[in-house]
Amino acid sequence: MTTLRRYLPILDWGRTYDRTAFSNDMIAAVIVTIMLIPQSLAYALLAGLPAQAGIYASIAPIILYAIFGTSRALAVGPVAVVSLLTASAVGQVADQGTAGYAVAALTLAFLSGGFLVLLGVFRLGFLANFLSHPVIAGFITASGILIATSQLKHILGVSAHGHTLPQMLGSIFAHLDQVNWITLVIGVAATAFLFWVRKNLKPALRRMGLSPLMADVLTKAGPVAAVVVTTLAVWALGLDARGVRIVGEVPQGLPPLTLPAFAPNLLGALLVPAILISIIGFVESISVAQTLAAKKRQRIDPDQELIGLGAANLGAAFTGGYPVTGGFARSVVNFDAGAETPAAGAFTALGLLFASLFLTPLVHYLPTATLAATIIVAVLSLVDLSILQKTWGYSRADFTAVAATIVLTLLMGVETGVASGVAISVLLHLYKTSRPHVAEVGLVPGTQHFRNVRRHKVDTRPHLLTLRVDESLYFVNARFLEDLIQSRVTEGCGITDVVLMFSAVNEVDFSALESLETINRRLKDIGVRLHLSEVKGPVMDRLETSHFLSELTGRVFLSQFDAWTALASEEHLNRAAE
């Protein structure tokens, strides 16, 4: 039963579900549904899919996540970055607006879901850690700029294309003579209104005496108000006949049962993008889930989250959707609205199902410029150029990673940006660990503590060299330690003993073991003994399986102070004998 509850968290929180939780979940669901309807339509537009695909991607996936997910506040569905990645990936294998495009989007969701489930089953969630936070911040910032730029064509009412910033801007400037001024007025007005709503409406409503909950609901309904007003304007004034692009007919009914394609060439073309979408989506989702869970002292299981998100994407693949993940904005809204359990997401799905059944005819005259305004306002909050200043002041290596990710994403597209982000993260880690911090240490007078000779006033012995290794030793940095000791133990220096202080060493791989053997042999040739101190149990266990300890010219000391005392006494006796 414990194993079953691990894979079906609903069996855990469902046992204690009561009327209070139901009431709180329903209130949260109403607020999130109001917010999600225009967002779903807008993100489908961003992904290059029909508007209804956004709603379909927000029904079955949410229900499946409620069953398999562990976060009680995460709201799953279409998000801006994943929608952009979907458009980029699918656009390379099919033309937008064709049946093949929609099928490719389903296939992408299927591959992403399957990959996430496999990661979860085999407990490989740690792989997401290969994306460093600065690189993620840089990628999301660049993606926000690309997304906002991609929507300018809908604000202007022109036909433009491109997947990189130069391509988009060049195409927009080339079509400026086609600007539809009515569309421009609608788009600019909607954008300005949504920015005002986000920053000023809630404080204004609070000053009018409304309760915090009601003020929050009305603020989240801001995009709905923009949708209603602009839709009525287009319908009443017949603006669609004057060139204003509208959503058009949106099918009513339940999400359809769909099948992804299994053609080998299509699967091969979408596999890498699916993996990248999975990793980016999981990183965004788990970050939000853990942040919200910590506020209520709840626990998130990253590996089960992979299964929950994987199930959600598989659900999207078979119900007319496209790749989904946990959204930051709607999850925060869900949490602030008082969601107690994942059932809030299921109730949100029912609200969207109602909209799909009865409300879709009402968005026929909805101008695409309004949806573009919704996207622009949402994604500009993702843009954080201050990360460049922060990393510049703290770490030039991290700054280089952030700047490179932003530039490559903007100039070469999101897939290249993600791939380069992963590569930069790994290379950055290898670079940092290839030159581990190794400090020469001495005894702090009157204590048994040892500190860096360059930072503290410490006692040292001319015949004794003690080096504290502050990094695990493996193939990347093993030669660095060899060269360092070789350069330090020179002819005529008077050093007779070298002690490697291993208090910070958690692992020694085979390459590092060979380097230690080389160091021991070279020191022996010049009459210098090699000692170890403060070796951790697991490291000692590994060393004992080799011949290194039996060939060691010196000893292994329990503490650095023991080494200091013993070797100082030996030196004193040697001098006395002389």
PDB file of C-alpha atoms in Angstrom, residues 361-482:
ATOM      1  CA  PRO A 361     -18.866  30.561 -29.530  1.00  0.00           C
ATOM      2  CA  LEU A 362     -18.419  33.742 -27.496  1.00  0.00           C
ATOM      3  CA  VAL A 363     -14.760  34.071 -28.542  1.00  0.00           C
ATOM      4  CA  HIS A 364     -15.433  33.912 -32.290  1.00  0.00           C
ATOM      5  CA  TYR A 365     -14.831  37.659 -32.682  1.00  0.00           C
ATOM      6  CA  LEU A 366     -11.975  37.829 -30.181  1.00  0.00           C
ATOM      7  CA  PRO A 367      -9.121  39.762 -31.870  1.00  0.00           C
ATOM      8  CA  THR A 368      -5.759  38.016 -31.887  1.00  0.00           C
ATOM      9  CA  ALA A 369      -4.245  41.365 -30.889  1.00  0.00           C
ATOM     10  CA  THR A 370      -5.897  40.992 -27.460  1.00  0.00           C
ATOM     11  CA  LEU A 371      -4.421  37.533 -26.994  1.00  0.00           C
ATOM     12  CA  ALA A 372      -1.032  38.899 -28.059  1.00  0.00           C
ATOM     13  CA  ALA A 373      -1.376  41.658 -25.449  1.00  0.00           C
ATOM     14  CA  THR A 374      -2.141  39.007 -22.817  1.00  0.00           C
ATOM     15  CA  ILE A 375       1.026  37.122 -23.736  1.00  0.00           C
ATOM     16  CA  ILE A 376       3.230  40.220 -23.799  1.00  0.00           C
ATOM     17  CA  VAL A 377       2.093  41.378 -20.361  1.00  0.00           C
ATOM     18  CA  ALA A 378       2.553  37.872 -18.925  1.00  0.00           C
ATOM     19  CA  VAL A 379       6.022  37.175 -20.326  1.00  0.00           C
ATOM     20  CA  LEU A 380       7.641  40.538 -19.701  1.00  0.00           C
ATOM     21  CA  SER A 381       7.581  39.635 -16.012  1.00  0.00           C
ATOM     22  CA  LEU A 382       9.970  36.800 -16.945  1.00  0.00           C
ATOM     23  CA  VAL A 383      12.558  39.210 -18.313  1.00  0.00           C
ATOM     24  CA  ASP A 384      15.188  39.916 -15.671  1.00  0.00           C
ATOM     25  CA  LEU A 385      18.216  41.629 -17.171  1.00  0.00           C
ATOM     26  CA  SER A 386      19.435  42.457 -13.661  1.00  0.00           C
ATOM     27  CA  ILE A 387      20.838  38.907 -13.562  1.00  0.00           C
ATOM     28  CA  LEU A 388      23.675  40.204 -15.765  1.00  0.00           C
ATOM     29  CA  GLN A 389      24.621  42.859 -13.221  1.00  0.00           C
ATOM     30  CA  LYS A 390      24.306  40.452 -10.289  1.00  0.00           C
ATOM     31  CA  THR A 391      26.495  37.756 -11.858  1.00  0.00           C
ATOM     32  CA  TRP A 392      29.048  40.312 -13.107  1.00  0.00           C
ATOM     33  CA  GLY A 393      29.596  41.502  -9.548  1.00  0.00           C
ATOM     34  CA  TYR A 394      29.673  38.018  -8.028  1.00  0.00           C
ATOM     35  CA  SER A 395      31.231  35.623 -10.558  1.00  0.00           C
ATOM     36  CA  ARG A 396      32.599  36.415 -14.012  1.00  0.00           C
ATOM     37  CA  ALA A 397      32.260  32.760 -14.977  1.00  0.00           C
ATOM     38  CA  ASP A 398      28.533  32.802 -14.146  1.00  0.00           C
ATOM     39  CA  PHE A 399      28.185  36.122 -15.991  1.00  0.00           C
ATOM     40  CA  THR A 400      29.756  34.567 -19.072  1.00  0.00           C
ATOM     41  CA  ALA A 401      27.320  31.653 -18.873  1.00  0.00           C
ATOM     42  CA  VAL A 402      24.289  33.948 -18.511  1.00  0.00           C
ATOM     43  CA  ALA A 403      25.383  36.338 -21.257  1.00  0.00           C
ATOM     44  CA  ALA A 404      26.231  33.510 -23.653  1.00  0.00           C
ATOM     45  CA  THR A 405      22.871  31.815 -23.055  1.00  0.00           C
ATOM     46  CA  ILE A 406      20.952  35.057 -23.632  1.00  0.00           C
ATOM     47  CA  VAL A 407      22.885  35.966 -26.780  1.00  0.00           C
ATOM     48  CA  LEU A 408      22.742  32.477 -28.297  1.00  0.00           C
ATOM     49  CA  THR A 409      19.013  32.156 -27.567  1.00  0.00           C
ATOM     50  CA  LEU A 410      18.228  35.535 -29.126  1.00  0.00           C
ATOM     51  CA  LEU A 411      20.447  35.097 -32.171  1.00  0.00           C
ATOM     52  CA  MET A 412      20.110  31.373 -32.883  1.00  0.00           C
ATOM     53  CA  GLY A 413      16.744  30.334 -31.432  1.00  0.00           C
ATOM     54  CA  VAL A 414      15.372  28.692 -28.319  1.00  0.00           C
ATOM     55  CA  GLU A 415      16.532  25.141 -29.034  1.00  0.00           C
ATOM     56  CA  THR A 416      20.111  26.273 -29.552  1.00  0.00           C
ATOM     57  CA  GLY A 417      19.744  28.412 -26.452  1.00  0.00           C
ATOM     58  CA  VAL A 418      18.611  25.469 -24.316  1.00  0.00           C
ATOM     59  CA  ALA A 419      21.272  23.129 -25.691  1.00  0.00           C
ATOM     60  CA  SER A 420      23.976  25.739 -25.199  1.00  0.00           C
ATOM     61  CA  GLY A 421      22.673  26.408 -21.679  1.00  0.00           C
ATOM     62  CA  VAL A 422      23.064  22.735 -20.767  1.00  0.00           C
ATOM     63  CA  ALA A 423      26.522  22.601 -22.349  1.00  0.00           C
ATOM     64  CA  ILE A 424      27.620  25.823 -20.641  1.00  0.00           C
ATOM     65  CA  SER A 425      26.352  24.577 -17.273  1.00  0.00           C
ATOM     66  CA  VAL A 426      28.368  21.362 -17.581  1.00  0.00           C
ATOM     67  CA  LEU A 427      31.477  23.120 -18.892  1.00  0.00           C
ATOM     68  CA  LEU A 428      31.204  25.723 -16.135  1.00  0.00           C
ATOM     69  CA  HIS A 429      31.102  22.971 -13.516  1.00  0.00           C
ATOM     70  CA  LEU A 430      34.067  21.201 -15.085  1.00  0.00           C
ATOM     71  CA  TYR A 431      36.025  24.458 -15.263  1.00  0.00           C
ATOM     72  CA  LYS A 432      35.382  25.309 -11.623  1.00  0.00           C
ATOM     73  CA  THR A 433      36.267  21.844 -10.362  1.00  0.00           C
ATOM     74  CA  SER A 434      39.282  21.451 -12.663  1.00  0.00           C
ATOM     75  CA  ARG A 435      41.170  23.943 -10.518  1.00  0.00           C
ATOM     76  CA  PRO A 436      40.162  23.022  -6.978  1.00  0.00           C
ATOM     77  CA  HIS A 437      40.970  25.347  -4.129  1.00  0.00           C
ATOM     78  CA  VAL A 438      44.019  23.952  -2.364  1.00  0.00           C
ATOM     79  CA  ALA A 439      45.218  25.944   0.648  1.00  0.00           C
ATOM     80  CA  GLU A 440      48.481  25.671   2.541  1.00  0.00           C
ATOM     81  CA  VAL A 441      47.449  25.637   6.198  1.00  0.00           C
ATOM     82  CA  GLY A 442      49.144  26.186   9.538  1.00  0.00           C
ATOM     83  CA  LEU A 443      48.233  25.837  13.221  1.00  0.00           C
ATOM     84  CA  VAL A 444      46.301  28.679  14.838  1.00  0.00           C
ATOM     85  CA  PRO A 445      48.287  29.454  18.026  1.00  0.00           C
ATOM     86  CA  GLY A 446      46.740  28.101  21.225  1.00  0.00           C
ATOM     87  CA  THR A 447      44.220  25.881  19.347  1.00  0.00           C
ATOM     88  CA  GLN A 448      44.025  22.639  17.400  1.00  0.00           C
ATOM     89  CA  HIS A 449      42.600  24.385  14.336  1.00  0.00           C
ATOM     90  CA  PHE A 450      44.342  24.867  11.006  1.00  0.00           C
ATOM     91  CA  ARG A 451      43.739  27.787   8.651  1.00  0.00           C
ATOM     92  CA  ASN A 452      45.019  29.200   5.368  1.00  0.00           C
ATOM     93  CA  VAL A 453      48.468  30.754   5.815  1.00  0.00           C
ATOM     94  CA  ARG A 454      47.484  33.607   3.487  1.00  0.00           C
ATOM     95  CA  ARG A 455      44.465  34.609   5.546  1.00  0.00           C
ATOM     96  CA  HIS A 456      45.485  34.028   9.139  1.00  0.00           C
ATOM     97  CA  LYS A 457      48.477  34.338  11.451  1.00  0.00           C
ATOM     98  CA  VAL A 458      49.417  30.704  11.961  1.00  0.00           C
ATOM     99  CA  ASP A 459      52.394  28.612  12.984  1.00  0.00           C
ATOM    100  CA  THR A 460      54.179  26.617  10.284  1.00  0.00           C
ATOM    101  CA  ARG A 461      57.125  24.207  10.215  1.00  0.00           C
ATOM    102  CA  PRO A 462      59.849  24.633   7.575  1.00  0.00           C
ATOM    103  CA  HIS A 463      60.106  20.876   7.010  1.00  0.00           C
ATOM    104  CA  LEU A 464      56.333  20.286   6.890  1.00  0.00           C
ATOM    105  CA  LEU A 465      53.989  21.196   4.043  1.00  0.00           C
ATOM    106  CA  THR A 466      50.277  20.780   4.782  1.00  0.00           C
ATOM    107  CA  LEU A 467      47.813  21.248   1.921  1.00  0.00           C
ATOM    108  CA  ARG A 468      44.062  21.257   2.509  1.00  0.00           C
ATOM    109  CA  VAL A 469      42.235  19.987  -0.575  1.00  0.00           C
ATOM    110  CA  ASP A 470      38.811  21.648  -0.782  1.00  0.00           C
ATOM    111  CA  GLU A 471      37.277  19.556  -3.560  1.00  0.00           C
ATOM    112  CA  SER A 472      36.653  15.919  -4.385  1.00  0.00           C
ATOM    113  CA  LEU A 473      39.384  14.506  -6.604  1.00  0.00           C
ATOM    114  CA  TYR A 474      38.457  13.073  -9.990  1.00  0.00           C
ATOM    115  CA  PHE A 475      39.775  12.851 -13.529  1.00  0.00           C
ATOM    116  CA  VAL A 476      39.283  16.535 -14.319  1.00  0.00           C
ATOM    117  CA  ASN A 477      41.370  17.945 -11.458  1.00  0.00           C
ATOM    118  CA  ALA A 478      43.720  15.111 -10.519  1.00  0.00           C
ATOM    119  CA  ARG A 479      46.655  16.424 -12.573  1.00  0.00           C
ATOM    120  CA  PHE A 480      46.221  19.874 -11.048  1.00  0.00           C
ATOM    121  CA  LEU A 481      47.151  18.511  -7.612  1.00  0.00           C
ATOM    122  CA  GLU A 482      50.147  16.693  -9.100  1.00  0.00           C
TER     123      GLU A 482
END
